[in-house]
Short mmCIF file of C-alpha atoms and ligand atoms in Angstrom, two decimals:
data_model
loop_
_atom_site.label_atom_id
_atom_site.label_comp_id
_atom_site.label_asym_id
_atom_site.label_seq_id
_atom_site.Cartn_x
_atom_site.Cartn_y
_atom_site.Cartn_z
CA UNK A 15 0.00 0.00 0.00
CA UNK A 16 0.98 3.40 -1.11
CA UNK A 17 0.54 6.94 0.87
CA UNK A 18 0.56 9.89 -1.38
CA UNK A 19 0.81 13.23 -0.63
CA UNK A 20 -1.43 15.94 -2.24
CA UNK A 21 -1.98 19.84 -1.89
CA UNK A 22 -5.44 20.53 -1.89
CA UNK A 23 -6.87 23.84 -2.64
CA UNK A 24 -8.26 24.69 1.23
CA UNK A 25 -9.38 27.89 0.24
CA UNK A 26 -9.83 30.21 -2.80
CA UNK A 27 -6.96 32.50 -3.47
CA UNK A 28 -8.63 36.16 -2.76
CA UNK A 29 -5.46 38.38 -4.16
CA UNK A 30 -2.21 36.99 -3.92
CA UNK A 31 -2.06 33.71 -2.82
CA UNK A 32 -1.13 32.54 0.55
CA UNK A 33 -0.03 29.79 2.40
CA UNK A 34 -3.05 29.33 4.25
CA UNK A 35 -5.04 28.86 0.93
CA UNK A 36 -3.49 25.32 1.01
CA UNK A 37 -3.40 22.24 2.76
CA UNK A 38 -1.42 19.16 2.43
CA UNK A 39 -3.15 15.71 2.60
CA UNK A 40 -2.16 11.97 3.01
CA UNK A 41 -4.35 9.64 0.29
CA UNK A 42 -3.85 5.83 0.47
CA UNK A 43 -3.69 4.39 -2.74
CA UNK A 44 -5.08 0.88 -3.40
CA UNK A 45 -3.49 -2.23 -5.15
CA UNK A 46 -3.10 -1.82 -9.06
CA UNK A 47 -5.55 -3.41 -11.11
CA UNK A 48 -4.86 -5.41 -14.42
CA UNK A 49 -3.85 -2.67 -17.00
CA UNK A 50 -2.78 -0.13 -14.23
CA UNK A 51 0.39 1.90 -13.74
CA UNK A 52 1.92 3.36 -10.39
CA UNK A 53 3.36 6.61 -10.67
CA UNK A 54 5.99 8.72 -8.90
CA UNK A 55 6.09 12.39 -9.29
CA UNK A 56 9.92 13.30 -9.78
CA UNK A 57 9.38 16.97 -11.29
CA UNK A 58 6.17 19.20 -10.38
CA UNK A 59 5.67 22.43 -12.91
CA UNK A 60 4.07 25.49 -10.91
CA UNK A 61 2.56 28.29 -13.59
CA UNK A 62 0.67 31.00 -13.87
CA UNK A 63 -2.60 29.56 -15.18
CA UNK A 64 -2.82 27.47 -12.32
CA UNK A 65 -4.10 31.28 -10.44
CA UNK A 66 -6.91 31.92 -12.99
CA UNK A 67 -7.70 28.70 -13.41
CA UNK A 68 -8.80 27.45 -9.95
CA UNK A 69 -11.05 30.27 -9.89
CA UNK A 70 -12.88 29.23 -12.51
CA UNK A 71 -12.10 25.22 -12.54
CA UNK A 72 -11.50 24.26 -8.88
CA UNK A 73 -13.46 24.25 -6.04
CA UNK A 74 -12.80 24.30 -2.47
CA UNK A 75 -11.37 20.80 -1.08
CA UNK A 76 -9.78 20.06 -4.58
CA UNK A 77 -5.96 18.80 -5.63
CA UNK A 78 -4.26 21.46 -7.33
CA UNK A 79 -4.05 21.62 -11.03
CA UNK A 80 -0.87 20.59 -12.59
CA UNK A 81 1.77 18.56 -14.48
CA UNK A 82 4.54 16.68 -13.28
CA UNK A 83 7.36 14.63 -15.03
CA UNK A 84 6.55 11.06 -13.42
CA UNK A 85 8.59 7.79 -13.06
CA UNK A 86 6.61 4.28 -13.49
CA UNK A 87 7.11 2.63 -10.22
CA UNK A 88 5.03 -0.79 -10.71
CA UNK A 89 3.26 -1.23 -14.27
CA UNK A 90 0.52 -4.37 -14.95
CA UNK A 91 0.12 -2.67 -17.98
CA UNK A 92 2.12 -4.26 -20.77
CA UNK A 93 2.54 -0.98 -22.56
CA UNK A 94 4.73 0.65 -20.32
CA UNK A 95 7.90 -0.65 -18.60
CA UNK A 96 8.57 0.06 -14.97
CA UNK A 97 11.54 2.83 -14.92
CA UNK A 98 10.06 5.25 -18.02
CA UNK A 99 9.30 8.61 -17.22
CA UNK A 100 6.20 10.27 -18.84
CA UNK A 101 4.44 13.85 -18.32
CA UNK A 102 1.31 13.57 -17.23
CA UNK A 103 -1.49 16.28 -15.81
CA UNK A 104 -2.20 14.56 -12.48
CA UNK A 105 -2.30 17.64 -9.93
CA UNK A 106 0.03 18.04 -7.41
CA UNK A 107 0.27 15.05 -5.83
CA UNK A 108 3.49 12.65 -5.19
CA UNK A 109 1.80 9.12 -6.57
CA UNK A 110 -1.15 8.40 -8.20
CA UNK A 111 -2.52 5.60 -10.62
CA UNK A 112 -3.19 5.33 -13.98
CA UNK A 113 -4.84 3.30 -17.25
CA UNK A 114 -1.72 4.79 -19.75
CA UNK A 115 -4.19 6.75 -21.48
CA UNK A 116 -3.55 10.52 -20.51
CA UNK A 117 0.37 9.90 -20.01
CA UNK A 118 2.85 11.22 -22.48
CA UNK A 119 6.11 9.11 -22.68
CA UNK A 120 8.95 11.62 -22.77
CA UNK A 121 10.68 11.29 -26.83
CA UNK A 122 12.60 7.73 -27.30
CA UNK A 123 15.21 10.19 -28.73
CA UNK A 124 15.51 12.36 -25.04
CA UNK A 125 20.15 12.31 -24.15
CA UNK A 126 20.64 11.28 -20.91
CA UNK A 127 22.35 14.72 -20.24
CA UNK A 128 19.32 16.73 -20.14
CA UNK A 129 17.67 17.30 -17.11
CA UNK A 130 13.74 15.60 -17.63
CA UNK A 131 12.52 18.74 -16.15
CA UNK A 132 12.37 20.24 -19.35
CA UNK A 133 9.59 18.30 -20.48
CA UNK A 134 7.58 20.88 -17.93
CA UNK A 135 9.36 23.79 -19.72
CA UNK A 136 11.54 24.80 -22.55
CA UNK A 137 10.48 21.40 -24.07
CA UNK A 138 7.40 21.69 -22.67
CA UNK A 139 3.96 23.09 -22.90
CA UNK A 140 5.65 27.02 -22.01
CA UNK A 141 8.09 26.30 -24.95
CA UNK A 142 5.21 25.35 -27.13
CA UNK A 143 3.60 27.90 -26.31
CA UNK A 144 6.22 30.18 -27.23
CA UNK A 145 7.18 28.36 -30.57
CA UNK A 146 2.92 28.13 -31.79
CA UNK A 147 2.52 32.04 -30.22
CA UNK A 148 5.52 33.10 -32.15
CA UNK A 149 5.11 30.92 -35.41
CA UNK A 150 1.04 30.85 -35.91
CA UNK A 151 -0.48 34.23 -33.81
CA UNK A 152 2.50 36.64 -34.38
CA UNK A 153 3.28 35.51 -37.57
CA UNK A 154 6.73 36.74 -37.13
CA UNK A 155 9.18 37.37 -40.24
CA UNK A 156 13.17 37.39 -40.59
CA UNK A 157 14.27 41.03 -40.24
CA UNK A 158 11.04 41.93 -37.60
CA UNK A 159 11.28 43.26 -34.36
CA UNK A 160 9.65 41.39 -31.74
CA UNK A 161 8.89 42.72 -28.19
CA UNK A 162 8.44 40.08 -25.16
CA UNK A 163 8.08 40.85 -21.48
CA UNK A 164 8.22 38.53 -18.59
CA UNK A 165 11.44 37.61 -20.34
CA UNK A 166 13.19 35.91 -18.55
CA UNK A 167 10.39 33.53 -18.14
CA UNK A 168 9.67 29.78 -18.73
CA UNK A 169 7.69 31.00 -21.82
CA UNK A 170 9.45 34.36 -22.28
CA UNK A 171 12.86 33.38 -22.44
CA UNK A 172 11.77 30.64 -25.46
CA UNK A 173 9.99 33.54 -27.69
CA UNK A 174 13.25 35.82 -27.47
CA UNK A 175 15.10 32.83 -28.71
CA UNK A 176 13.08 31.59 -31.18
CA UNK A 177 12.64 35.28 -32.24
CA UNK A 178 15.99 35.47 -32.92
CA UNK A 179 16.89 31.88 -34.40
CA UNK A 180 13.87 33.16 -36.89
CA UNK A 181 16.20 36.36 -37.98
CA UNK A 182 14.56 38.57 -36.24
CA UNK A 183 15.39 41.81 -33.29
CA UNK A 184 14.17 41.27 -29.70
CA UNK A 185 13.69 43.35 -27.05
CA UNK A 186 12.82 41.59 -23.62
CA UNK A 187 11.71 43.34 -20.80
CA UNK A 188 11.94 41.80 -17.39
CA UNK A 189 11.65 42.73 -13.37
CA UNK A 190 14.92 42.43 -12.03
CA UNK A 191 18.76 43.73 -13.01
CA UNK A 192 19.83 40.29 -12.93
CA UNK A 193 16.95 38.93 -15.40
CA UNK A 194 18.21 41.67 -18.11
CA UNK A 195 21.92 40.79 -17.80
CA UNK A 196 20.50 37.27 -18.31
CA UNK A 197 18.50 38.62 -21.09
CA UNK A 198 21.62 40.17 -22.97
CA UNK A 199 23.75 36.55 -22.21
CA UNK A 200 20.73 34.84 -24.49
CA UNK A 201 21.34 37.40 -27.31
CA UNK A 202 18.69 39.88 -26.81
CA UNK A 203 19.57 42.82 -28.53
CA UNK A 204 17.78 45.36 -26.19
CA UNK A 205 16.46 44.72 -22.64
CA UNK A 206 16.03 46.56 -19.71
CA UNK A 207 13.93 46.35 -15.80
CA UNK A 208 10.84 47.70 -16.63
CA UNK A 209 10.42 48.29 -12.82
CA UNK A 210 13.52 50.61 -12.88
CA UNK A 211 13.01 52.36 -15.88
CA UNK A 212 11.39 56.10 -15.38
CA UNK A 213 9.29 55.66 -18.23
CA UNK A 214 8.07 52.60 -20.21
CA UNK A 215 7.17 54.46 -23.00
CA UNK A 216 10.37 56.32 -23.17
CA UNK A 217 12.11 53.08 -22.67
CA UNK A 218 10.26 51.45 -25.25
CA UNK A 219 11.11 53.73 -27.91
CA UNK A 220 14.69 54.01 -27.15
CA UNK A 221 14.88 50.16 -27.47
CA UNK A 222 13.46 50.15 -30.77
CA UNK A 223 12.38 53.96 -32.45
CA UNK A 224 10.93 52.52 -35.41
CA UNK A 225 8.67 50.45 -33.46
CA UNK A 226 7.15 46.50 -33.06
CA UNK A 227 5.78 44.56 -35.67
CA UNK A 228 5.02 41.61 -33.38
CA UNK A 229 4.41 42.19 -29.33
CA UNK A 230 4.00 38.82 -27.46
CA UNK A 231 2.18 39.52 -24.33
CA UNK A 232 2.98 37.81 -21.23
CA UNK A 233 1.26 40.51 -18.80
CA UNK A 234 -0.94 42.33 -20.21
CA UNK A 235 -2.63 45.67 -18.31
CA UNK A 236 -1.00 48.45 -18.22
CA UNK A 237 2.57 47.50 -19.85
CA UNK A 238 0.38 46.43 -22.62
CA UNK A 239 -1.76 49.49 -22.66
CA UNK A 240 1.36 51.56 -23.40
CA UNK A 241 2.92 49.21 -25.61
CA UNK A 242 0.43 48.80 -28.46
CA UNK A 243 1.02 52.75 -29.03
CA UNK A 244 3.82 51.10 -30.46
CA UNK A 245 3.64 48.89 -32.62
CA UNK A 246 4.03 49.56 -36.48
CA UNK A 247 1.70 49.61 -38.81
CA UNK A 248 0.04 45.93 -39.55
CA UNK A 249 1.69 44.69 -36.39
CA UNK A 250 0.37 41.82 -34.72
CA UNK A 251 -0.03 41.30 -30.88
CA UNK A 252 -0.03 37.61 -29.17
CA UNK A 253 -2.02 38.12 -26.11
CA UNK A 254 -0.49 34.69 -24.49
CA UNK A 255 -1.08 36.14 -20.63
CA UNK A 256 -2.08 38.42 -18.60
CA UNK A 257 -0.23 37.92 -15.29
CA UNK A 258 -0.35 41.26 -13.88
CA UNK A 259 -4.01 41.03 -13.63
CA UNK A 260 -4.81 37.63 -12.16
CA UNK A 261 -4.38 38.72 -8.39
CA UNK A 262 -6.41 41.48 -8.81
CA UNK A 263 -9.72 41.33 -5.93
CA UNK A 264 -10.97 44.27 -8.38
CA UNK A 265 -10.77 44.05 -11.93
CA UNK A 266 -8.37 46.74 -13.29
CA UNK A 267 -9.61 49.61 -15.66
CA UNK A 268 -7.13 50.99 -18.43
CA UNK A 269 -7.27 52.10 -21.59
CA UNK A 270 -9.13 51.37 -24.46
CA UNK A 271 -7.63 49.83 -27.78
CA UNK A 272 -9.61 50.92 -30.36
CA UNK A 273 -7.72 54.17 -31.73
CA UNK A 274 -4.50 51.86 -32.02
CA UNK A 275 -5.95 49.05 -33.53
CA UNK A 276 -7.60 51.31 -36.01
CA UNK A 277 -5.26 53.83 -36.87
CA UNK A 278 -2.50 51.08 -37.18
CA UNK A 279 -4.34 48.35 -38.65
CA UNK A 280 -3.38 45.97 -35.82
CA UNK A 281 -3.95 42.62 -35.12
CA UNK A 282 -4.80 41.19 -31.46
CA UNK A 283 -5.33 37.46 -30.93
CA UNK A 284 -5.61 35.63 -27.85
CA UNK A 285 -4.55 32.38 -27.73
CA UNK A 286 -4.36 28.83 -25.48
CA UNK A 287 -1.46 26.43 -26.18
CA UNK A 288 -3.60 23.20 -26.72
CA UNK A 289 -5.20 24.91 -29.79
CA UNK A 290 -2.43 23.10 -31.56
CA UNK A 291 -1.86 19.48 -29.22
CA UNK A 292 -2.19 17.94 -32.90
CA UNK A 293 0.70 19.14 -33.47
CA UNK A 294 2.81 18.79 -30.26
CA UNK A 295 5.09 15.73 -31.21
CA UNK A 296 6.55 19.01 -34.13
CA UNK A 297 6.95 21.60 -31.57
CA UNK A 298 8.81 19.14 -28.95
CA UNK A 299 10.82 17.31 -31.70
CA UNK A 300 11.94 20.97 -33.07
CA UNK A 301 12.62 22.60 -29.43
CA UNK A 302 14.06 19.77 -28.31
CA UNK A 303 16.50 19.51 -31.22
CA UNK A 304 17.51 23.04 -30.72
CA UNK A 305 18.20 22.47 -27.24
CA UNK A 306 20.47 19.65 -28.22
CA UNK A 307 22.41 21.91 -30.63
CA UNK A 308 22.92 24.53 -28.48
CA UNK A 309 20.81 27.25 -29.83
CA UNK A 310 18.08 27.26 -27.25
CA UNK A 311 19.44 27.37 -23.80
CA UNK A 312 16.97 27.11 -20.48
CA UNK A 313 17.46 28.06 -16.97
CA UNK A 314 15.04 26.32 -14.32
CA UNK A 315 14.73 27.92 -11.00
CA UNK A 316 14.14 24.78 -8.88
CA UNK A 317 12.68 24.70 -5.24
CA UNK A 318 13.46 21.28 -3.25
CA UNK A 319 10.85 19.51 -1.55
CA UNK A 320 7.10 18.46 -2.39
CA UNK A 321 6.26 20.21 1.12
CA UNK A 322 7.60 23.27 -0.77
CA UNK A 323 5.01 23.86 -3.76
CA UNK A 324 2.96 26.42 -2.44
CA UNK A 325 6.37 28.80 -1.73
CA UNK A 326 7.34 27.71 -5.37
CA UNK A 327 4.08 28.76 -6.50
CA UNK A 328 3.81 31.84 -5.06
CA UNK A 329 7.68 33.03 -5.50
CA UNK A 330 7.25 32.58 -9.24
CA UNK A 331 3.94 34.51 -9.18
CA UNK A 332 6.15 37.41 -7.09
CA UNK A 333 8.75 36.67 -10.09
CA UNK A 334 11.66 35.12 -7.95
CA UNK A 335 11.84 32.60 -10.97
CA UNK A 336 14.55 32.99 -13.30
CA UNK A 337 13.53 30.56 -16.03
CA UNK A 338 11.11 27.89 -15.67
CA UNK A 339 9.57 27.27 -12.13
CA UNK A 340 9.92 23.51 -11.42
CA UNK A 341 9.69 21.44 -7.87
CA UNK A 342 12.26 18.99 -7.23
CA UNK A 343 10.18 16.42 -5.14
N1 LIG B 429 -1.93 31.20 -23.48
C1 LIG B 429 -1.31 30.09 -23.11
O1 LIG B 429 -1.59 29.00 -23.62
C2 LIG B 429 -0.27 30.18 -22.07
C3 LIG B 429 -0.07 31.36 -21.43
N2 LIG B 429 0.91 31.48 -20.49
C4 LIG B 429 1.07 32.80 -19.89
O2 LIG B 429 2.37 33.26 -20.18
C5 LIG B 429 2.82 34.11 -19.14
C6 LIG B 429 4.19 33.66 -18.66
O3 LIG B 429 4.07 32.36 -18.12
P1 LIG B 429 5.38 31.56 -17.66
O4 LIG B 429 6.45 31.81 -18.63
O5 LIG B 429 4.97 30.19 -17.35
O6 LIG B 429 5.74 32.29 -16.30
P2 LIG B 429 7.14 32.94 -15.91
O7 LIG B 429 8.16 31.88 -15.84
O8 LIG B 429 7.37 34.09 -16.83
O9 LIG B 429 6.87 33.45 -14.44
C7 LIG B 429 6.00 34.50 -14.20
C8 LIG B 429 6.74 35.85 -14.34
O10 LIG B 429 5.78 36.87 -14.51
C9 LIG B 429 6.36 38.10 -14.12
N3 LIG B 429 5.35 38.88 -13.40
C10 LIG B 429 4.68 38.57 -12.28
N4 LIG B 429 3.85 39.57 -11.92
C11 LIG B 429 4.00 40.54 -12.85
C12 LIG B 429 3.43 41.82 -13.04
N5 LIG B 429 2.51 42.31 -12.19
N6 LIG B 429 3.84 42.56 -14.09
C13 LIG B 429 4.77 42.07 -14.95
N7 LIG B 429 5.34 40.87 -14.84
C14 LIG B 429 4.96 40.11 -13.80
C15 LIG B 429 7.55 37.77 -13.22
O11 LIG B 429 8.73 38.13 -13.91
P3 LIG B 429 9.36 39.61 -13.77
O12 LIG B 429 10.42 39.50 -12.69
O13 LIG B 429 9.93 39.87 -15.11
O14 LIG B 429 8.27 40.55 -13.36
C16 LIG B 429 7.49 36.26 -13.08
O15 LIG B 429 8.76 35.67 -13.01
C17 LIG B 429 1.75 34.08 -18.07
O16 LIG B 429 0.92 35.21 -18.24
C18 LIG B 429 0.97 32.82 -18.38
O17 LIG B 429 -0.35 32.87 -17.92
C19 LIG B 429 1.72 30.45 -20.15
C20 LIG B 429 1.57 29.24 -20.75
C21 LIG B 429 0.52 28.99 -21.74
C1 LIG B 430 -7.38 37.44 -16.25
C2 LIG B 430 -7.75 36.03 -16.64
C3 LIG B 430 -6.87 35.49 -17.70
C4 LIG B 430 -7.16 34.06 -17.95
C5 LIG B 430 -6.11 33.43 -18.80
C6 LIG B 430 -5.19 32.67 -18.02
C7 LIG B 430 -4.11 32.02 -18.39
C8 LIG B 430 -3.48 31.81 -19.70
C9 LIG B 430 -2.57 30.63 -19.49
O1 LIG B 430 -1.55 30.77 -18.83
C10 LIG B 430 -2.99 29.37 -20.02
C11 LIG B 430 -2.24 28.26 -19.84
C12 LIG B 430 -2.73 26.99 -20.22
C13 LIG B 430 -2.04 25.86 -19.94
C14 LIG B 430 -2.60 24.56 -20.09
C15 LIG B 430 -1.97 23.49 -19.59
C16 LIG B 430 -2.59 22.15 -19.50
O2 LIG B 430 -3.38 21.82 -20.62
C17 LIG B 430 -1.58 21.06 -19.24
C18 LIG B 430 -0.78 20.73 -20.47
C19 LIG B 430 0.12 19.57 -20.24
C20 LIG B 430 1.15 19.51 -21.32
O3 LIG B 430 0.75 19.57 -22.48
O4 LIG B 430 2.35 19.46 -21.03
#
């Protein structure tokens, strides 16, 4: 018999989350049945979405949402061997029990040298969101500039990258001094602390004076509200997140969009990652192939300890996360 550990949602988050909002509970798991696979979470993924979403998904009492990068512990199903590690979308919990049939085995063709984190991140379901954001809603072209923020992100850090394996200029824009020097080391060609600069707009401009053609938005509110004055004419905006609103107890009022969508002839599309899951096995065989040859490099900002993933999840939401936020169990 099996004990695993599980955060459960105690209470719903009302502005930033707490500690209190969770608690951590013991389930017993029972014997495997014919066709049945034990798991072990080795790798837990804390994101953004997971703020929105159990306000809309979750209720009281529930396990958190969430992916992990699992090892198969004891399999009676003949399809998987005992010792593979898959991805699967199992909360955040450190065992659990499955058929097979909404695990992802990680690629046959994954080198022993790279950490199997990455499956949560830059190989993951942030780097695919980065490479179908980039590719299919900003519609980016070789000698375009391309504006990111949240950076130095899980997601972030993939668009600049991509942005610039494509041919084109990048400017990133991230919280901390540290985050832009890391910026710079990925080949950024502008970036700067838009919490130190004295104005975005000025900052903006000086970055790039002729303007965006494609903004991917991590943040949206009021960075975004002053960006889109920018953009050039027919440029196209990625609304991927909006992470400076989803702690809000009272929704945020800004400015409206119209006169820069008209006068610029603008595009704005918002956009969820698993509009393209037929198409995932292309987006991790290319990332993944980049990462092997060097030209996309990841950072992971890694917390120790399953007792630790509500500080994990609440550090990256305060942006102590440098890279992708993963839990080490
Ligand atoms: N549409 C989709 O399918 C998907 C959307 N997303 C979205 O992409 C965005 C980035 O996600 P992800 O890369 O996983 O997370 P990150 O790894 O970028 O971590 C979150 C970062 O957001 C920044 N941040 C937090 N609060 C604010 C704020 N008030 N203003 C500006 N920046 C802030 C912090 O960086 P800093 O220090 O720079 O402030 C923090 O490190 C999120 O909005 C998320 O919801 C992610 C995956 C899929
Ligand atoms: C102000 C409210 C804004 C609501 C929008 C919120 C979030 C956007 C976002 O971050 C969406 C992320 C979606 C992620 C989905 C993940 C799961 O399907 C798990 C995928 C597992 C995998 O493929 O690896």
């Amino acid at each position: 018999m099996v004990t695993a550990k599980a955060w459960v949602l105690k209470k719903h988050f009302e502005g930033f989350p707490q500690n209190s909002n969770f608690d951590l509970k013991k389930i017993e798991l029972p014997n495997l049945k014919d066709g049945e696979l034990l798991l072990e979470s080795v790798f837990l993924s804390v994101d953004p979405y997971m703020r929105p979403y159990s306000q809309r998904d979750m209720k009281e009492g529930d396990i958190m949402i969430g992916t992990q990068v699992a090892r198969i512990v004891e399999s009676k199903n003949p399809a998987f061997t005992v010792g593979s590690f898959v991805v699967a979308n199992r909360g955040w919990r450190t065992h659990f029990i499955s058929d097979g049939k909404d695990l992802q085995l990680l690629p046959s063709s994954w080198p022993e040298s790279l950490p199997r984190s990455l499956a949560l991140g830059t190989v993951g379901m942030p780097g695919l969101t980065a490479y179908f954001g980039l590719l299919e809603v900003c519609k980016m072209k070789p000698g375009e500039t391309v504006l990111v923020n949240a950076a130095a992100g899980a997601v972030g850090s993939v668009v600049g990258q991509l942005a610039k394996i494509g041919g084109c200029k990048v400017v990133g824009c991230a919280g901390s001094d540290d985050k832009v020097a890391y910026l710079k080391k990925l080949g950024f060609d502008e970036a700067f602390n838009y919490k130190t600069v004295t104005s975005l707009d000025e900052a903006l401009r000086k970055a790039s004076p002729d303007g965006y053609d494609c903004f991917f938005d991590n943040v949206g509110g009021e960075f975004a509200s002053i960006a889109i004055n920018q953009m050039k004419k027919y440029g196209r905006i990625a609304i991927c997140g909006a992470i400076s609103l989803y702690n809000d107890s009272v929704p945020q009022k800004g400015a409206y969009v119209q006169v820069p969508m008209i006068f610029k002839e603008l595009q704005m599309e918002g956009f969820i990652v698993s509009r393209w899951n037929n198409r995932r096995e292309e987006g991790v065989k290319t990332l993944l192939k980049w990462v092997v040859e060097g030209k996309l490099k990841y950072h992971e900002h890694v917390t120790k300890g399953f007792e630790n993933m509500p500080m994990a999840f609440i550090g990256m939401l305060k942006g102590e996360n440098l890279g992708k936020a993963i839990v080490r169990v």
